[in-house]
Coordinates of C-alpha atoms in Angstrom, one line a residue:
Chain A
M7 CA 16.3 4.9 -5.7
V8 CA 18.2 7.0 -3.1
I9 CA 20.8 5.6 -0.7
R10 CA 22.4 7.8 1.9
V11 CA 25.1 6.8 4.4
Q12 CA 25.8 9.6 6.8
A13 CA 27.0 10.6 10.3
E14 CA 24.5 13.5 10.5
P15 CA 21.0 13.0 11.9
F16 CA 18.2 12.9 9.4
D17 CA 14.7 14.3 9.8
Y18 CA 12.4 11.3 9.6
G19 CA 9.2 13.4 9.3
Q20 CA 10.7 15.6 6.6
E21 CA 12.0 12.5 4.7
C22 CA 8.6 10.8 4.9
A23 CA 6.9 14.0 3.7
S24 CA 9.2 14.5 0.7
F25 CA 9.2 10.8 -0.2
A26 CA 5.4 10.8 -0.2
Q27 CA 5.4 14.1 -2.2
S28 CA 7.7 12.6 -4.8
S29 CA 5.6 9.4 -5.0
K30 CA 2.2 10.9 -5.4
N31 CA 1.0 8.5 -8.0
S32 CA 2.1 5.5 -6.1
G33 CA -1.0 4.8 -4.0
A34 CA 1.0 3.1 -1.2
I35 CA 3.9 4.3 0.9
V36 CA 5.6 2.3 3.6
T37 CA 8.3 3.7 5.9
F38 CA 10.4 2.1 8.6
C39 CA 12.4 4.0 11.1
G40 CA 14.9 2.4 13.5
I41 CA 15.6 4.2 16.8
V42 CA 18.4 3.5 19.3
R43 CA 16.6 1.8 22.2
D44 CA 18.0 2.1 25.7
N45 CA 18.9 -1.0 27.6
D46 CA 16.3 -2.3 30.1
D47 CA 18.4 -0.8 32.9
A48 CA 18.7 2.5 31.1
S49 CA 22.5 2.1 31.1
L50 CA 23.2 2.8 27.4
S51 CA 25.3 5.9 27.0
I52 CA 26.3 5.6 23.3
M53 CA 25.6 3.3 20.4
Q54 CA 28.7 3.4 18.3
I55 CA 28.1 2.4 14.7
E56 CA 31.0 1.4 12.5
H57 CA 30.7 0.7 8.8
Y58 CA 32.8 -0.1 5.7
P59 CA 32.9 3.0 3.5
G60 CA 32.5 2.1 -0.1
M61 CA 31.2 -1.4 0.5
T62 CA 28.2 0.0 2.6
E63 CA 26.9 2.0 -0.3
R64 CA 27.5 -0.9 -2.7
A65 CA 25.7 -3.4 -0.5
L66 CA 22.7 -1.1 0.1
S67 CA 22.4 -0.4 -3.6
R68 CA 22.4 -4.1 -4.3
I69 CA 19.8 -4.8 -1.7
A70 CA 17.6 -2.0 -3.1
D71 CA 18.1 -3.3 -6.7
E72 CA 17.0 -6.7 -5.5
A73 CA 13.9 -5.3 -3.9
Q74 CA 13.1 -3.4 -7.1
R75 CA 13.6 -6.6 -9.1
R76 CA 11.3 -8.6 -6.9
W77 CA 8.4 -6.1 -6.4
A78 CA 6.8 -3.4 -8.5
L79 CA 8.3 -0.4 -6.7
E80 CA 8.0 3.1 -8.0
S81 CA 10.7 4.3 -5.6
C82 CA 12.7 3.4 -2.6
L83 CA 14.9 5.2 -0.1
I84 CA 17.5 4.0 2.4
I85 CA 19.2 6.3 4.9
H86 CA 21.6 4.8 7.4
R87 CA 23.8 6.7 10.0
F88 CA 27.1 5.8 11.4
G89 CA 29.1 7.2 14.3
A90 CA 28.1 7.8 18.0
L91 CA 24.4 7.8 18.6
R92 CA 22.5 8.3 21.9
P93 CA 19.3 6.4 23.0
S94 CA 16.2 7.7 21.3
E95 CA 18.2 8.9 18.2
Q96 CA 17.1 7.7 14.8
I97 CA 19.6 5.3 13.3
M98 CA 18.1 4.6 9.9
M99 CA 15.0 4.5 7.8
V100 CA 13.7 2.9 4.6
A101 CA 10.8 4.0 2.5
T102 CA 9.1 2.2 -0.4
A103 CA 6.4 3.4 -2.8
A104 CA 4.3 1.2 -5.0
R105 CA 0.9 1.1 -6.7
H106 CA -0.3 -1.6 -4.3
R107 CA 0.2 -1.9 -0.6
S108 CA 1.4 -5.6 -0.7
D109 CA 4.4 -4.6 -2.8
A110 CA 5.3 -1.6 -0.6
F111 CA 5.1 -3.7 2.6
A112 CA 7.0 -6.7 1.3
A113 CA 9.8 -4.6 -0.1
A114 CA 10.2 -2.6 3.1
D115 CA 10.2 -5.7 5.2
F116 CA 12.8 -7.4 2.8
L117 CA 15.0 -4.3 2.8
M118 CA 15.1 -4.3 6.6
D119 CA 15.9 -8.0 6.8
Y120 CA 18.8 -7.7 4.4
L121 CA 20.1 -4.4 6.0
K122 CA 20.3 -6.2 9.4
S123 CA 22.5 -9.0 8.2
R124 CA 24.0 -8.1 4.8
A125 CA 25.0 -4.5 5.1
P126 CA 28.5 -3.9 6.6
F127 CA 27.5 -2.1 9.9
W128 CA 28.6 -3.1 13.4
K129 CA 27.2 -1.8 16.6
K130 CA 29.0 -1.3 19.9
E131 CA 27.1 -0.4 23.1
I132 CA 28.9 1.9 25.4
T133 CA 27.7 1.9 29.0
A134 CA 29.1 3.2 32.3
N135 CA 30.4 -0.3 32.9
G136 CA 32.3 -0.7 29.6
S137 CA 31.6 -1.4 26.0
E138 CA 30.5 -4.4 24.1
W139 CA 30.0 -5.3 20.4
V140 CA 26.4 -6.2 19.7
A141 CA 26.2 -9.8 18.6
A142 CA 24.3 -10.7 15.4
K143 CA 21.0 -12.5 16.3
A144 CA 20.3 -16.0 14.9
S145 CA 16.7 -14.7 14.4
D146 CA 18.0 -12.0 12.0
E147 CA 19.8 -14.6 10.0
E148 CA 16.8 -16.9 9.9
A149 CA 14.6 -14.0 8.8
L150 CA 16.4 -14.1 5.4
T151 CA 15.1 -17.5 4.7
R152 CA 11.6 -15.9 4.3
W153 CA 12.6 -14.4 1.0
Chain B
M9 CA 50.7 -10.0 -4.8
T10 CA 50.0 -7.1 -2.5
L11 CA 46.6 -7.1 -0.7
E12 CA 45.0 -4.4 1.2
I13 CA 43.5 -6.0 4.3
L14 CA 40.7 -4.2 6.3
Y15 CA 39.5 -5.2 9.7
F16 CA 36.2 -4.1 11.3
A17 CA 34.6 -4.1 14.8
W18 CA 36.2 -6.5 17.3
V19 CA 38.5 -8.0 14.6
R20 CA 40.0 -4.5 14.1
E21 CA 40.4 -4.1 17.8
R22 CA 42.2 -7.5 18.2
I23 CA 44.4 -6.9 15.2
G24 CA 45.2 -3.4 16.4
V25 CA 45.0 -1.6 13.0
P26 CA 42.0 -0.8 10.7
R27 CA 44.0 -1.8 7.6
E28 CA 47.3 -2.9 6.3
S29 CA 49.1 -4.0 3.1
V30 CA 50.2 -7.6 3.1
E31 CA 52.5 -9.3 0.6
T32 CA 51.1 -12.8 0.1
N33 CA 50.8 -15.7 -2.3
A34 CA 47.8 -17.2 -0.5
A35 CA 45.3 -18.9 -2.9
T36 CA 42.2 -18.4 -0.8
V37 CA 41.0 -16.3 2.1
A38 CA 41.4 -19.3 4.4
H39 CA 45.0 -19.6 3.3
L40 CA 45.6 -15.9 3.9
L41 CA 44.2 -16.1 7.4
A42 CA 46.3 -19.2 8.2
E43 CA 49.4 -17.4 6.9
L44 CA 48.7 -14.4 9.1
S45 CA 47.9 -16.6 12.1
A46 CA 51.3 -18.3 11.7
R47 CA 53.0 -14.9 11.8
E48 CA 51.7 -13.4 15.0
D49 CA 49.5 -14.3 18.0
R50 CA 47.2 -11.4 17.5
Y51 CA 46.1 -12.8 14.1
A52 CA 45.8 -16.3 15.5
L53 CA 43.6 -15.0 18.3
A54 CA 41.4 -13.0 16.0
F55 CA 41.0 -15.7 13.5
S56 CA 40.7 -18.7 15.8
D57 CA 37.0 -19.3 15.1
L58 CA 36.2 -18.8 11.4
S59 CA 32.5 -19.3 12.1
A60 CA 32.5 -16.0 14.0
L61 CA 33.9 -14.2 10.9
R62 CA 32.7 -12.9 7.6
V63 CA 34.8 -11.9 4.6
A64 CA 34.5 -9.6 1.7
I65 CA 36.7 -9.5 -1.4
D66 CA 36.8 -6.1 -3.2
Q67 CA 33.7 -5.0 -1.3
D68 CA 31.6 -8.0 -2.1
L69 CA 30.7 -10.7 0.4
A70 CA 32.8 -13.9 -0.2
D71 CA 33.6 -17.2 1.3
F72 CA 36.7 -18.4 3.1
D73 CA 37.5 -20.7 0.1
S74 CA 37.0 -17.9 -2.4
P75 CA 40.1 -17.5 -4.6
L76 CA 42.2 -14.3 -4.1
A77 CA 43.6 -14.2 -7.6
G78 CA 43.1 -10.6 -8.9
A79 CA 41.8 -9.3 -5.6
R80 CA 43.0 -6.0 -4.3
E81 CA 41.1 -5.6 -1.1
V82 CA 40.1 -8.2 1.5
A83 CA 38.0 -7.3 4.6
I84 CA 37.6 -9.5 7.7
F85 CA 34.8 -8.7 10.2
P86 CA 32.2 -10.3 12.5
P87 CA 28.6 -10.9 11.4
M88 CA 27.0 -7.6 10.4
T89 CA 24.5 -5.8 12.7
G90 CA 22.9 -3.1 10.6
G91 CA 19.4 -1.6 10.8
Chain C
M11 CA -3.8 4.2 20.5
V12 CA -5.0 7.2 18.5
I13 CA -7.9 6.9 16.0
R14 CA -8.9 9.9 13.9
V15 CA -11.7 10.0 11.3
Q16 CA -11.8 13.4 9.6
A17 CA -12.6 15.3 6.4
E18 CA -9.6 17.6 6.7
P19 CA -6.2 16.7 5.2
F20 CA -3.5 15.5 7.6
D21 CA 0.2 16.2 7.4
Y22 CA 1.8 12.8 6.9
G23 CA 5.4 14.0 7.5
Q24 CA 4.3 15.8 10.7
E25 CA 2.4 12.8 11.9
C26 CA 5.3 10.5 11.3
A27 CA 7.6 12.9 13.1
S28 CA 5.4 13.2 16.2
F29 CA 4.6 9.5 16.3
A30 CA 8.3 8.7 16.2
Q31 CA 9.0 11.4 18.8
S32 CA 6.4 9.9 21.2
S33 CA 7.7 6.3 20.6
K34 CA 11.4 7.0 21.2
N35 CA 11.9 3.9 23.3
S36 CA 10.3 1.6 20.8
G37 CA 13.2 0.8 18.4
A38 CA 11.0 0.2 15.4
I39 CA 8.4 2.4 13.7
V40 CA 6.4 1.4 10.6
T41 CA 4.1 3.8 8.8
F42 CA 1.8 3.3 5.9
C43 CA 0.3 6.1 3.8
G44 CA -2.5 5.6 1.2
I45 CA -2.6 8.2 -1.6
V46 CA -5.4 8.7 -4.1
R47 CA -4.0 7.3 -7.3
D48 CA -5.3 8.6 -10.6
N49 CA -6.7 6.2 -13.2
D50 CA -4.4 5.0 -15.9
D51 CA -6.0 7.4 -18.3
A52 CA -5.7 10.3 -15.8
S53 CA -9.5 10.7 -15.8
L54 CA -10.1 10.7 -12.1
S55 CA -11.5 14.0 -10.9
I56 CA -12.7 13.2 -7.4
M57 CA -12.5 10.2 -5.1
Q58 CA -15.6 10.6 -2.9
I59 CA -15.2 8.7 0.4
E60 CA -18.4 7.9 2.3
H61 CA -18.4 6.4 5.8
Y62 CA -20.7 5.4 8.7
P63 CA -20.1 7.9 11.5
G64 CA -20.0 6.1 14.8
M65 CA -19.4 2.6 13.4
T66 CA -16.3 3.8 11.7
E67 CA -14.5 4.9 14.9
R68 CA -15.8 1.7 16.6
A69 CA -14.6 -0.6 13.9
L70 CA -11.1 1.1 13.7
S71 CA -10.8 0.9 17.5
R72 CA -11.6 -2.8 17.4
I73 CA -9.1 -3.5 14.6
A74 CA -6.4 -1.6 16.5
D75 CA -7.3 -3.4 19.8
E76 CA -6.9 -6.7 17.9
A77 CA -3.5 -5.6 16.6
Q78 CA -2.4 -4.7 20.1
R79 CA -3.6 -8.1 21.4
R80 CA -1.7 -10.0 18.7
W81 CA 1.6 -8.1 18.7
A82 CA 3.8 -6.4 21.3
L83 CA 2.9 -2.8 20.2
E84 CA 3.9 0.2 22.2
S85 CA 1.6 2.5 20.3
C86 CA -0.5 2.7 17.2
L87 CA -2.2 5.4 15.1
I88 CA -4.9 5.3 12.5
I89 CA -6.0 8.4 10.5
H90 CA -8.7 8.0 7.8
R91 CA -10.3 10.8 5.8
F92 CA -13.7 11.0 4.2
G93 CA -15.3 13.4 1.8
A94 CA -14.1 14.6 -1.6
L95 CA -10.4 13.9 -2.4
R96 CA -8.4 14.7 -5.5
P97 CA -5.7 12.5 -7.1
S98 CA -2.4 12.6 -5.1
E99 CA -4.1 13.6 -1.9
Q100 CA -3.4 11.5 1.1
I101 CA -6.4 9.4 2.2
M102 CA -5.2 7.6 5.3
M103 CA -2.3 6.5 7.3
V104 CA -1.4 4.0 10.0
A105 CA 1.7 3.9 12.2
T106 CA 2.9 1.2 14.6
A107 CA 5.7 1.3 17.2
A108 CA 7.2 -1.8 18.8
R109 CA 10.5 -2.9 20.4
H110 CA 11.1 -5.2 17.4
R111 CA 10.6 -4.6 13.8
S112 CA 8.7 -7.9 13.1
D113 CA 5.9 -6.8 15.4
A114 CA 5.7 -3.3 13.9
F115 CA 5.6 -4.6 10.3
A116 CA 3.1 -7.4 11.0
A117 CA 0.8 -5.1 12.9
A118 CA 0.8 -2.3 10.3
D119 CA 0.2 -4.9 7.5
F120 CA -2.7 -6.4 9.5
L121 CA -4.2 -3.0 10.2
M122 CA -4.2 -2.2 6.5
D123 CA -5.8 -5.5 5.5
Y124 CA -8.6 -5.1 8.0
L125 CA -9.1 -1.4 7.2
K126 CA -9.6 -2.3 3.6
S127 CA -12.4 -4.8 4.1
R128 CA -13.8 -4.3 7.6
A129 CA -14.0 -0.6 8.2
P130 CA -17.2 1.0 6.9
F131 CA -15.8 3.2 4.1
W132 CA -16.9 3.3 0.5
K133 CA -15.2 4.9 -2.4
K134 CA -16.8 6.5 -5.4
E135 CA -14.7 7.6 -8.4
I136 CA -16.0 10.6 -10.2
T137 CA -14.6 11.2 -13.7
A138 CA -15.7 13.4 -16.6
N139 CA -17.7 10.5 -17.9
G140 CA -19.7 9.8 -14.8
S141 CA -19.3 8.2 -11.4
E142 CA -18.8 4.7 -10.2
W143 CA -18.6 3.0 -6.8
V144 CA -15.3 1.2 -6.4
A145 CA -16.0 -2.6 -6.1
A146 CA -14.3 -4.5 -3.3
K147 CA -11.5 -6.7 -4.6
A148 CA -11.5 -10.4 -4.0
S149 CA -7.8 -10.1 -3.3
D150 CA -8.5 -7.8 -0.3
E151 CA -10.9 -10.3 1.1
E152 CA -8.4 -13.1 0.6
A153 CA -5.7 -11.1 2.3
L154 CA -7.6 -11.5 5.6
T155 CA -7.0 -15.2 5.6
R156 CA -3.3 -14.5 6.2
W157 CA -4.0 -13.5 9.8
Chain D
M2 CA -40.5 -2.6 17.2
T3 CA -39.1 0.5 15.6
L4 CA -35.8 0.1 13.8
E5 CA -33.6 2.9 12.4
I6 CA -32.3 1.6 9.1
L7 CA -29.2 3.2 7.4
Y8 CA -28.1 2.7 3.9
F9 CA -24.7 3.5 2.4
A10 CA -23.0 3.8 -1.0
W11 CA -25.0 2.4 -3.9
V12 CA -27.6 0.9 -1.6
R13 CA -28.3 4.5 -0.3
E14 CA -28.6 5.7 -3.9
R15 CA -31.0 3.0 -4.9
I16 CA -33.2 3.3 -1.8
G17 CA -33.2 7.1 -2.2
V18 CA -32.7 8.0 1.5
P19 CA -29.7 7.6 3.8
R20 CA -31.9 6.5 6.7
E21 CA -35.4 5.8 7.8
S22 CA -37.4 4.5 10.7
V23 CA -39.3 1.3 10.0
E24 CA -41.9 -0.5 12.1
T25 CA -41.4 -4.2 11.8
N26 CA -41.6 -7.6 13.6
A27 CA -39.0 -9.2 11.4
A28 CA -37.0 -11.8 13.3
T29 CA -33.8 -11.5 11.4
V30 CA -32.1 -9.1 8.9
A31 CA -33.0 -11.4 6.0
H32 CA -36.7 -11.3 7.1
L33 CA -36.5 -7.5 7.3
L34 CA -35.0 -7.2 3.8
A35 CA -37.7 -9.6 2.4
E36 CA -40.4 -7.5 4.1
L37 CA -39.1 -4.2 2.7
S38 CA -38.6 -5.8 -0.8
A39 CA -42.3 -6.9 -0.7
R40 CA -43.3 -3.2 0.0
E41 CA -41.7 -1.4 -2.9
D42 CA -39.6 -2.1 -6.0
R43 CA -36.7 0.1 -5.0
Y44 CA -36.1 -2.2 -2.0
A45 CA -36.5 -5.3 -4.1
L46 CA -34.0 -3.9 -6.6
A47 CA -31.4 -2.9 -4.0
F48 CA -31.7 -6.2 -2.1
S49 CA -32.0 -8.6 -5.0
D50 CA -28.5 -10.1 -4.5
L51 CA -27.7 -10.6 -0.9
S52 CA -24.2 -11.7 -1.7
A53 CA -23.5 -8.1 -2.8
L54 CA -24.6 -6.7 0.6
R55 CA -23.2 -6.5 4.1
V56 CA -25.0 -5.7 7.2
A57 CA -24.3 -4.2 10.7
I58 CA -26.6 -4.3 13.7
D59 CA -26.0 -1.5 16.2
Q60 CA -22.7 -0.6 14.5
D61 CA -21.3 -4.1 14.6
L62 CA -20.9 -6.3 11.5
A63 CA -23.6 -9.0 11.5
D64 CA -25.1 -11.8 9.3
F65 CA -28.3 -11.9 7.4
D66 CA -29.6 -14.5 9.8
S67 CA -28.6 -12.5 12.9
P68 CA -31.7 -11.9 15.2
L69 CA -33.1 -8.4 15.4
A70 CA -34.4 -8.7 18.9
G71 CA -33.2 -5.8 21.0
A72 CA -31.6 -4.0 17.9
R73 CA -32.1 -0.3 17.4
E74 CA -30.0 0.4 14.3
V75 CA -29.5 -1.7 11.2
A76 CA -27.3 -0.7 8.4
I77 CA -27.2 -2.2 4.9
F78 CA -24.3 -1.5 2.5
P79 CA -22.0 -3.0 -0.1
P80 CA -18.7 -4.6 0.8
M81 CA -16.4 -2.0 2.3
T82 CA -13.6 -0.4 0.5
G83 CA -11.5 1.5 3.1
G84 CA -7.8 2.2 3.2

């Protein structure tokens, strides 16, 4: 299990390649990558991501532990950035490796649902017209009831 | 006891500082927030709607009625938006 | 939508990188990679993959069309190899891009379920003791009832 | 009519060829398989358990009772194991 919280960009392709390389006997690899999406009117200048150093790593580790407890994972990776990101930059990724695809899919889906609502990150959108904190979505909270 | 209180996102902006040390005898998080709200308007403003807030004690998610006995660090913030 | 059926290896990391690069406004990318897993007694020498040229591309395109009809995908990629593969080689991958993670996850999961049972590939395991066609699993057929 | 018949995986191995042209008047896939099975044992052996077989007509999955009228290519194979 690898957890990285960092300001620097990560190389999604390279991370996928090395995760798959180190999980060669797993059979099934699932990865997710989250990308900063511009607003519909293309007004987003910066997505500022704040986090709670210390608690973030702790929360991510617990979420990953829970995924490993629920599914037969051979490995799992979470990378999450903080700081100022521009549209089309990669914010975060998760990767899971398992013998069977159903475990790899379910665990990655679970990690994402918990990351959204239970890891201490907050997003602020900065546009030419000002800045606004992104509100948590009811649908993200509801997604947790699936598990 | 002395608690280290951390604020994040718009809570931090309304309180005006990212963290502060507070001397308190509050039994729970809710009591602590009420105590701070009585001290200054900026706290009252930030804590007016508890349903818009989340709390962690010593870096674990907690409830407003969680006891503060033994706690060192309390964090107050809006619902998280990771991912 | 990109469908590739090929004997040659593909570079999973590079494919993930270029898929994400070409889907920058999507917000959510999900990829799956299937790897030849050795037998528990490490006896697998070759996994021979046979397919039905012509029908394979047609079946994969239809499965991808169906995924795009069901979910709001911005792009999707399927690569599937045939021929003689060794343990730890990558057999196939899918990638999906969508505005929202739930669409990207569901579509990738759906593509995999249909690829398993409705795309004309057949696997034969070759070990020191002989060779055997891999039997379809009842669980793979049942998985289709989810959709 | 002349049909091109393709075999895959263990069906191909039992029949002994990957494809062949067959002259037939069979109305359905099931009739075609019965006709071939009556000709030679290797067909009878390969087609003895229809539940272990799948069929495609002109590169689309079909059923054993699908009509062959207008078909050019019929493929017989075991359940697929992709992915």
